[in-house]
Tab-separated table of C-alpha atoms in Angstrom:
chain	number	residue	atom	x	y	z
B	1	MET	CA	15.369	151.363	17.811
B	2	ALA	CA	17.828	148.505	17.746
B	3	ILE	CA	20.918	149.105	15.657
B	4	ALA	CA	23.068	146.417	14.084
B	5	SER	CA	26.728	147.037	13.458
B	6	VAL	CA	28.081	146.376	9.982
B	7	VAL	CA	31.587	145.101	9.342
B	8	TYR	CA	33.328	145.804	6.030
B	9	LYS	CA	35.653	142.924	5.225
B	10	PRO	CA	38.097	142.999	2.262
B	11	THR	CA	38.394	139.870	0.160
B	12	PRO	CA	40.719	138.927	-2.730
B	13	GLU	CA	37.778	139.295	-5.093
B	14	ASN	CA	36.738	142.594	-3.568
B	15	PRO	CA	39.680	144.538	-2.089
B	16	HIS	CA	37.654	147.705	-1.665
B	17	ASN	CA	35.650	146.655	1.346
B	18	ASN	CA	32.313	146.146	-0.403
B	19	VAL	CA	31.379	142.880	1.297
B	20	ILE	CA	29.052	143.448	4.233
B	21	ARG	CA	28.554	141.166	7.198
B	22	GLU	CA	25.812	142.202	9.586
B	23	VAL	CA	26.394	141.735	13.298
B	24	PRO	CA	22.883	142.161	14.730
B	25	LYS	CA	22.174	143.347	18.229
B	26	GLU	CA	19.163	142.131	20.202
B	27	TYR	CA	16.124	144.340	20.563
B	28	ASN	CA	16.241	146.554	23.587
B	29	GLN	CA	13.542	145.978	26.172
B	30	HIS	CA	11.226	148.672	24.803
B	31	ASP	CA	11.320	147.381	21.213
B	32	TYR	CA	10.907	143.802	22.414
B	33	LEU	CA	7.857	144.502	24.574
B	34	PHE	CA	6.059	146.587	21.937
B	35	LYS	CA	6.775	144.061	19.216
B	36	LYS	CA	5.344	141.197	21.262
B	37	LEU	CA	2.321	143.217	22.375
B	38	ILE	CA	1.304	144.214	18.856
B	39	HIS	CA	2.081	140.840	17.289
B	40	ASN	CA	-0.028	139.037	19.893
B	41	PHE	CA	-2.810	141.625	20.134
B	42	PHE	CA	-2.731	143.175	16.668
B	43	GLU	CA	-6.510	143.274	16.200
B	44	GLU	CA	-7.061	144.698	19.687
B	45	PHE	CA	-4.381	147.358	19.139
B	46	LEU	CA	-6.059	148.640	15.978
B	47	GLU	CA	-9.499	148.463	17.571
B	48	ALA	CA	-8.414	150.619	20.520
B	49	PHE	CA	-6.314	153.237	18.755
B	50	PHE	CA	-7.133	153.147	15.039
B	51	PRO	CA	-10.811	152.095	14.766
B	52	GLU	CA	-11.069	153.598	11.282
B	53	VAL	CA	-8.425	151.102	10.141
B	54	HIS	CA	-9.802	148.216	12.210
B	55	GLU	CA	-13.193	148.268	10.501
B	56	HIS	CA	-11.624	147.661	7.076
B	57	ILE	CA	-9.224	144.813	7.966
B	58	ASP	CA	-9.954	141.119	7.419
B	59	PHE	CA	-8.388	139.621	10.549
B	60	SER	CA	-8.847	136.058	9.315
B	61	PHE	CA	-5.642	136.660	7.366
B	62	ILE	CA	-2.754	137.963	9.477
B	63	LYS	CA	0.812	137.153	8.507
B	64	PRO	CA	3.742	138.596	10.500
B	65	MET	CA	6.591	139.080	8.066
B	66	SER	CA	10.269	138.426	8.539
B	67	GLU	CA	12.340	141.095	10.226
B	68	GLU	CA	13.360	143.807	7.804
B	69	VAL	CA	16.944	145.056	8.217
B	70	PHE	CA	17.972	147.934	5.992
B	71	ASN	CA	21.645	148.674	5.418
B	72	ASP	CA	22.943	152.224	5.439
B	73	LEU	CA	26.233	151.916	3.599
B	74	ALA	CA	27.182	155.553	4.062
B	75	LYS	CA	26.925	155.371	7.856
B	76	GLY	CA	28.148	151.792	8.185
B	77	SER	CA	25.094	150.689	10.160
B	78	SER	CA	21.731	149.005	9.783
B	79	ARG	CA	18.229	149.798	10.963
B	80	ARG	CA	15.479	147.350	11.685
B	81	ALA	CA	11.806	147.931	10.866
B	82	ASP	CA	10.143	146.748	14.065
B	83	ILE	CA	6.720	145.392	13.083
B	84	VAL	CA	5.701	144.426	9.547
B	85	ILE	CA	2.421	142.539	9.101
B	86	GLU	CA	0.638	141.418	5.936
B	87	THR	CA	-3.159	141.333	5.949
B	88	LYS	CA	-6.221	141.869	3.722
B	89	LEU	CA	-8.946	144.432	3.306
B	90	LYS	CA	-12.504	143.223	3.874
B	91	GLU	CA	-14.421	142.102	0.772
B	92	GLU	CA	-11.350	142.655	-1.371
B	93	ASN	CA	-8.505	140.460	-2.512
B	94	THR	CA	-6.051	143.292	-1.962
B	95	LEU	CA	-3.110	142.369	0.241
B	96	ILE	CA	-1.716	145.232	2.277
B	97	ILE	CA	1.270	145.621	4.579
B	98	ILE	CA	0.974	147.432	7.906
B	99	HIS	CA	4.270	148.733	9.239
B	100	VAL	CA	4.250	149.807	12.910
B	101	GLU	CA	7.252	151.650	14.328
B	102	PRO	CA	7.432	152.240	18.128
B	103	GLN	CA	9.604	155.219	19.068
B	104	SER	CA	10.715	155.772	22.681
B	105	THR	CA	12.820	158.940	22.268
B	106	HIS	CA	12.622	162.101	20.205
B	107	GLU	CA	14.446	161.903	16.887
B	108	THR	CA	14.649	165.021	14.726
B	109	LYS	CA	14.473	163.165	11.416
B	110	PHE	CA	12.149	160.362	12.468
B	111	HIS	CA	9.552	161.397	9.867
B	112	GLU	CA	12.211	161.061	7.165
B	113	ARG	CA	13.149	157.616	8.471
B	114	MET	CA	9.507	156.547	8.241
B	115	TYR	CA	9.539	157.498	4.562
B	116	HIS	CA	12.812	155.627	4.105
B	117	TYR	CA	11.255	152.448	5.549
B	118	PHE	CA	8.134	152.921	3.434
B	119	SER	CA	10.056	153.293	0.194
B	120	LEU	CA	12.265	150.279	0.893
B	121	LEU	CA	9.310	148.087	1.879
B	122	TYR	CA	7.300	149.170	-1.162
B	123	ASN	CA	10.252	148.603	-3.465
B	124	LYS	CA	10.625	145.068	-2.083
B	125	TYR	CA	6.974	143.942	-1.930
B	126	ARG	CA	5.127	146.231	-4.377
B	127	LYS	CA	1.993	146.187	-2.225
B	128	PRO	CA	0.012	148.980	-0.540
B	129	ILE	CA	1.648	149.876	2.778
B	130	LEU	CA	0.010	151.567	5.761
B	131	PRO	CA	2.690	153.184	7.975
B	132	VAL	CA	2.012	153.728	11.706
B	133	ALA	CA	4.264	155.424	14.273
B	134	ILE	CA	3.848	155.038	18.052
B	135	PHE	CA	5.400	157.746	20.220
B	136	SER	CA	5.623	156.683	23.873
B	137	TYR	CA	7.532	159.525	25.521
B	138	ASP	CA	6.898	163.012	26.862
B	139	SER	CA	7.885	165.305	24.037
B	140	LYS	CA	8.381	169.046	24.115
B	141	HIS	CA	8.449	168.980	20.333
B	142	ALA	CA	5.544	168.874	17.906
B	143	GLU	CA	5.959	165.494	16.239
B	144	LYS	CA	5.446	165.435	12.483
B	145	ASP	CA	3.240	162.843	10.835
B	146	TYR	CA	4.483	163.637	7.339
B	147	PHE	CA	7.637	164.030	5.278
B	148	THR	CA	7.743	166.566	2.447
B	149	LEU	CA	10.095	166.931	-0.478
B	150	GLU	CA	9.737	170.251	-2.276
B	151	PHE	CA	11.539	173.179	-3.822
B	152	PRO	CA	10.643	176.878	-3.756
B	153	PHE	CA	9.350	176.380	-7.278
B	154	PHE	CA	7.840	172.852	-7.103
B	155	HIS	CA	6.204	170.472	-4.599
B	156	VAL	CA	7.447	166.943	-5.324
B	157	PHE	CA	5.409	164.943	-2.757
B	158	THR	CA	4.152	164.673	0.821
B	159	PHE	CA	4.384	161.309	2.573
B	160	ASN	CA	1.896	160.857	5.448
B	161	PHE	CA	1.762	158.258	8.201
B	162	LEU	CA	-0.609	157.482	11.076
B	163	MET	CA	0.639	158.606	14.463
B	164	LEU	CA	-0.222	157.525	18.014
B	165	GLU	CA	1.128	159.777	20.785
B	166	LEU	CA	0.455	157.727	23.903
B	167	ARG	CA	1.355	160.457	26.409
B	168	LYS	CA	-1.386	162.632	24.933
B	169	LYS	CA	-4.030	159.955	25.475
B	170	ASN	CA	-6.372	160.259	28.461
B	171	TRP	CA	-5.998	156.946	30.286
B	172	ARG	CA	-9.477	157.264	31.799
B	173	ALA	CA	-10.997	156.963	28.316
B	174	PHE	CA	-9.851	153.322	28.089
B	175	ILE	CA	-10.552	151.833	31.528
B	176	GLU	CA	-14.091	150.692	30.673
B	177	SER	CA	-12.896	148.666	27.690
B	178	ASP	CA	-11.991	144.989	27.763
B	179	ASN	CA	-9.075	145.488	25.425
B	180	PRO	CA	-5.743	143.895	26.488
B	181	ALA	CA	-3.665	146.182	24.245
B	182	ALA	CA	-5.284	149.259	25.784
B	183	ALA	CA	-4.796	147.819	29.274
B	184	ALA	CA	-1.068	147.282	28.706
B	185	LEU	CA	-0.608	150.732	27.163
B	186	LEU	CA	-2.302	152.516	30.075
B	187	SER	CA	1.197	152.409	31.532
B	188	LYS	CA	2.457	154.783	28.817
B	189	MET	CA	-0.462	157.221	28.709
B	190	GLY	CA	-0.811	160.720	30.146
B	191	TYR	CA	-1.228	160.265	33.881
B	192	THR	CA	0.360	162.342	36.625
B	193	GLU	CA	2.576	161.061	39.445
B	194	LYS	CA	-0.363	161.425	41.853
B	195	GLU	CA	-2.529	159.233	39.609
B	196	LYS	CA	-0.146	156.267	39.402
B	197	VAL	CA	-1.852	154.220	42.132
B	198	GLU	CA	-5.269	154.840	40.588
B	199	VAL	CA	-4.016	153.858	37.128
B	200	LYS	CA	-2.609	150.599	38.495
B	201	MET	CA	-5.851	149.790	40.319
B	202	GLU	CA	-7.954	150.389	37.187
B	203	PHE	CA	-5.525	148.236	35.218
B	204	LEU	CA	-6.023	145.374	37.692
B	205	LYS	CA	-9.794	145.726	37.410
B	206	MET	CA	-9.472	145.454	33.627
B	207	LEU	CA	-7.407	142.277	33.927
B	208	VAL	CA	-10.042	140.626	36.106
B	209	ARG	CA	-12.854	141.574	33.701
B	210	MET	CA	-10.987	140.374	30.597
B	211	GLU	CA	-10.399	136.845	31.989
B	212	LEU	CA	-7.295	136.260	29.884
B	213	ASN	CA	-5.480	132.944	30.019
B	214	PRO	CA	-2.493	132.714	32.420
B	215	ALA	CA	0.090	133.300	29.687
B	216	GLU	CA	-1.663	136.426	28.412
B	217	ASN	CA	-2.160	137.680	31.965
B	218	ARG	CA	1.526	137.266	32.662
B	219	PHE	CA	2.602	139.118	29.550
B	220	ILE	CA	0.168	142.050	29.912
B	221	SER	CA	1.137	142.419	33.589
B	222	SER	CA	4.836	142.260	32.746
B	223	PHE	CA	4.419	144.928	30.055
B	224	PHE	CA	2.480	147.251	32.379
B	225	ASP	CA	4.876	146.801	35.310
B	226	SER	CA	7.856	147.553	33.060
B	227	TYR	CA	6.662	151.133	32.601
B	228	LEU	CA	4.461	152.068	35.569
B	229	ILE	CA	6.570	151.324	38.633
B	230	LEU	CA	5.218	152.019	42.105
B	231	THR	CA	7.289	152.631	45.189
B	232	ASN	CA	6.873	150.368	48.215
B	233	GLU	CA	4.713	153.040	49.837
B	234	GLU	CA	2.524	153.333	46.743
B	235	GLU	CA	2.159	149.550	46.607
B	236	GLU	CA	0.971	149.588	50.228
B	237	VAL	CA	-1.609	152.264	49.401
B	238	LEU	CA	-2.754	150.253	46.387
B	239	MET	CA	-3.065	147.103	48.486
B	240	GLU	CA	-5.320	148.868	51.001
B	241	LYS	CA	-7.527	150.230	48.206
B	242	VAL	CA	-7.785	146.819	46.544
B	243	LYS	CA	-8.801	145.134	49.796
B	244	GLN	CA	-11.878	147.371	49.922
B	245	LEU	CA	-13.142	146.141	46.533
B	246	ASP	CA	-15.802	143.451	46.215
B	247	ASN	CA	-13.591	141.379	43.898
B	248	ALA	CA	-10.415	141.847	45.944
B	249	ASP	CA	-9.721	138.098	46.056
B	250	LYS	CA	-9.632	137.848	42.253
B	251	ILE	CA	-7.350	140.864	41.941
B	252	LEU	CA	-4.927	139.520	44.547
B	253	GLU	CA	-4.606	136.297	42.547
B	254	LEU	CA	-3.394	138.146	39.455
B	255	PRO	CA	0.278	137.919	38.450
B	256	ASN	CA	1.768	141.341	39.115
B	257	SER	CA	4.483	143.300	40.855
B	258	TRP	CA	3.263	142.151	44.295
B	259	GLU	CA	4.877	138.791	43.647
B	260	LYS	CA	8.242	140.445	43.045
B	261	ARG	CA	7.873	142.505	46.233
B	262	GLY	CA	6.794	139.514	48.340
B	263	TYR	CA	3.163	140.493	48.938
B	264	ARG	CA	2.055	136.970	48.102
B	265	LYS	CA	3.822	133.709	47.404
B	266	GLY	CA	2.933	132.106	44.111
B	267	ARG	CA	2.517	128.355	44.235
B	268	GLU	CA	5.138	126.431	42.289
B	269	GLU	CA	2.551	124.378	40.428
B	270	GLU	CA	0.752	127.581	39.365
B	271	LYS	CA	3.969	129.012	37.949
B	272	GLN	CA	4.668	125.799	36.055
B	273	GLU	CA	1.188	125.901	34.546
B	274	VAL	CA	1.806	129.463	33.373
B	275	ILE	CA	5.119	128.454	31.785
B	276	MET	CA	3.533	125.491	29.999
B	277	ASN	CA	0.761	127.699	28.611
B	278	MET	CA	3.275	130.248	27.353
B	279	LEU	CA	5.346	127.502	25.720
B	280	LYS	CA	2.253	126.129	23.965
B	281	LYS	CA	1.631	129.621	22.553
B	282	ASN	CA	5.240	129.728	21.309
B	283	PHE	CA	6.315	132.636	23.499
B	284	PRO	CA	10.125	133.126	23.356
B	285	ILE	CA	12.146	131.526	26.161
B	286	GLU	CA	13.637	134.909	27.105
B	287	MET	CA	10.202	136.459	27.530
B	288	ILE	CA	8.884	133.545	29.651
B	289	SER	CA	11.956	133.729	31.863
B	290	GLU	CA	11.500	137.456	32.372
B	291	ALA	CA	7.779	137.166	33.132
B	292	THR	CA	8.085	134.250	35.582
B	293	ASN	CA	11.559	134.759	37.084
B	294	VAL	CA	12.460	131.181	36.152
B	295	ALA	CA	15.876	130.375	34.656
B	296	LYS	CA	15.958	129.881	30.889
B	297	GLU	CA	17.641	126.487	31.336
B	298	GLU	CA	14.742	125.243	33.450
B	299	ILE	CA	12.198	126.493	30.924
B	300	GLU	CA	14.095	124.845	28.066
B	301	LYS	CA	14.017	121.573	30.007
B	302	MET	CA	10.240	121.867	30.459
B	303	ARG	CA	9.891	122.560	26.725
B	304	ASP	CA	11.937	119.497	25.825
B	305	GLU	CA	9.774	117.323	28.088
B	306	MET	CA	6.476	118.499	26.557
């Protein structure tokens, strides 16, 4: 979770340091990738991992909301709610807010923080809120999906939230789907070291079947390759396995880690087409640069010339 520092600055009107100026830090890579994946493939994410929610949502109305930064005056810091999306329930006029919080490391009081976010969001918007937590790490702890406030003599309340523990998901259960969110998140599911090559090959097969546009292909591949990283030897094994497939030519044309390792040379005009498509879809300059290995200045120039 990205943290923003908070500076307390005395003023003549307020000599006791009560004026707050936030100095935000950028998302780390994990937060950034998950935020972009779910914002761009929100419907597919719910369909793959929360079908009981998906069937009730009216996806004709999806409104990503502004970043929510909550100040913690006692600790002198701020926390940012990663993904907040407004939508509707089917056949109802009820607006709801879905808050999704990716978590990459174990945090003892994470369940309490989820309640904190919920209460602050509800206090601000006064709309029904569905909280969702995504755990993407190997945990030796039993993660809680609730926060309870009670006394020996009285139970005040129990706050519940939906929970997705990616490492506990069987990656083989998703390889027959044509779901880009599931394809990207294969990289964070419960495979063994010996299965890495097989996971990557099934991921490539999914990409070919889905026939995404170049910009989407680039992003999904970049997400996957950020988490499932093969050694040179494993890449060689994968290459030999791919060559034996009937659709090997299509797989070898996909944007993936082979480009970075020099297995094939991408044509300059192809890369420019990918960049233009990503710009048209309003992908951030930083993300395009990372996915294509093209300098931000060059991409900004292409944007200005559009």
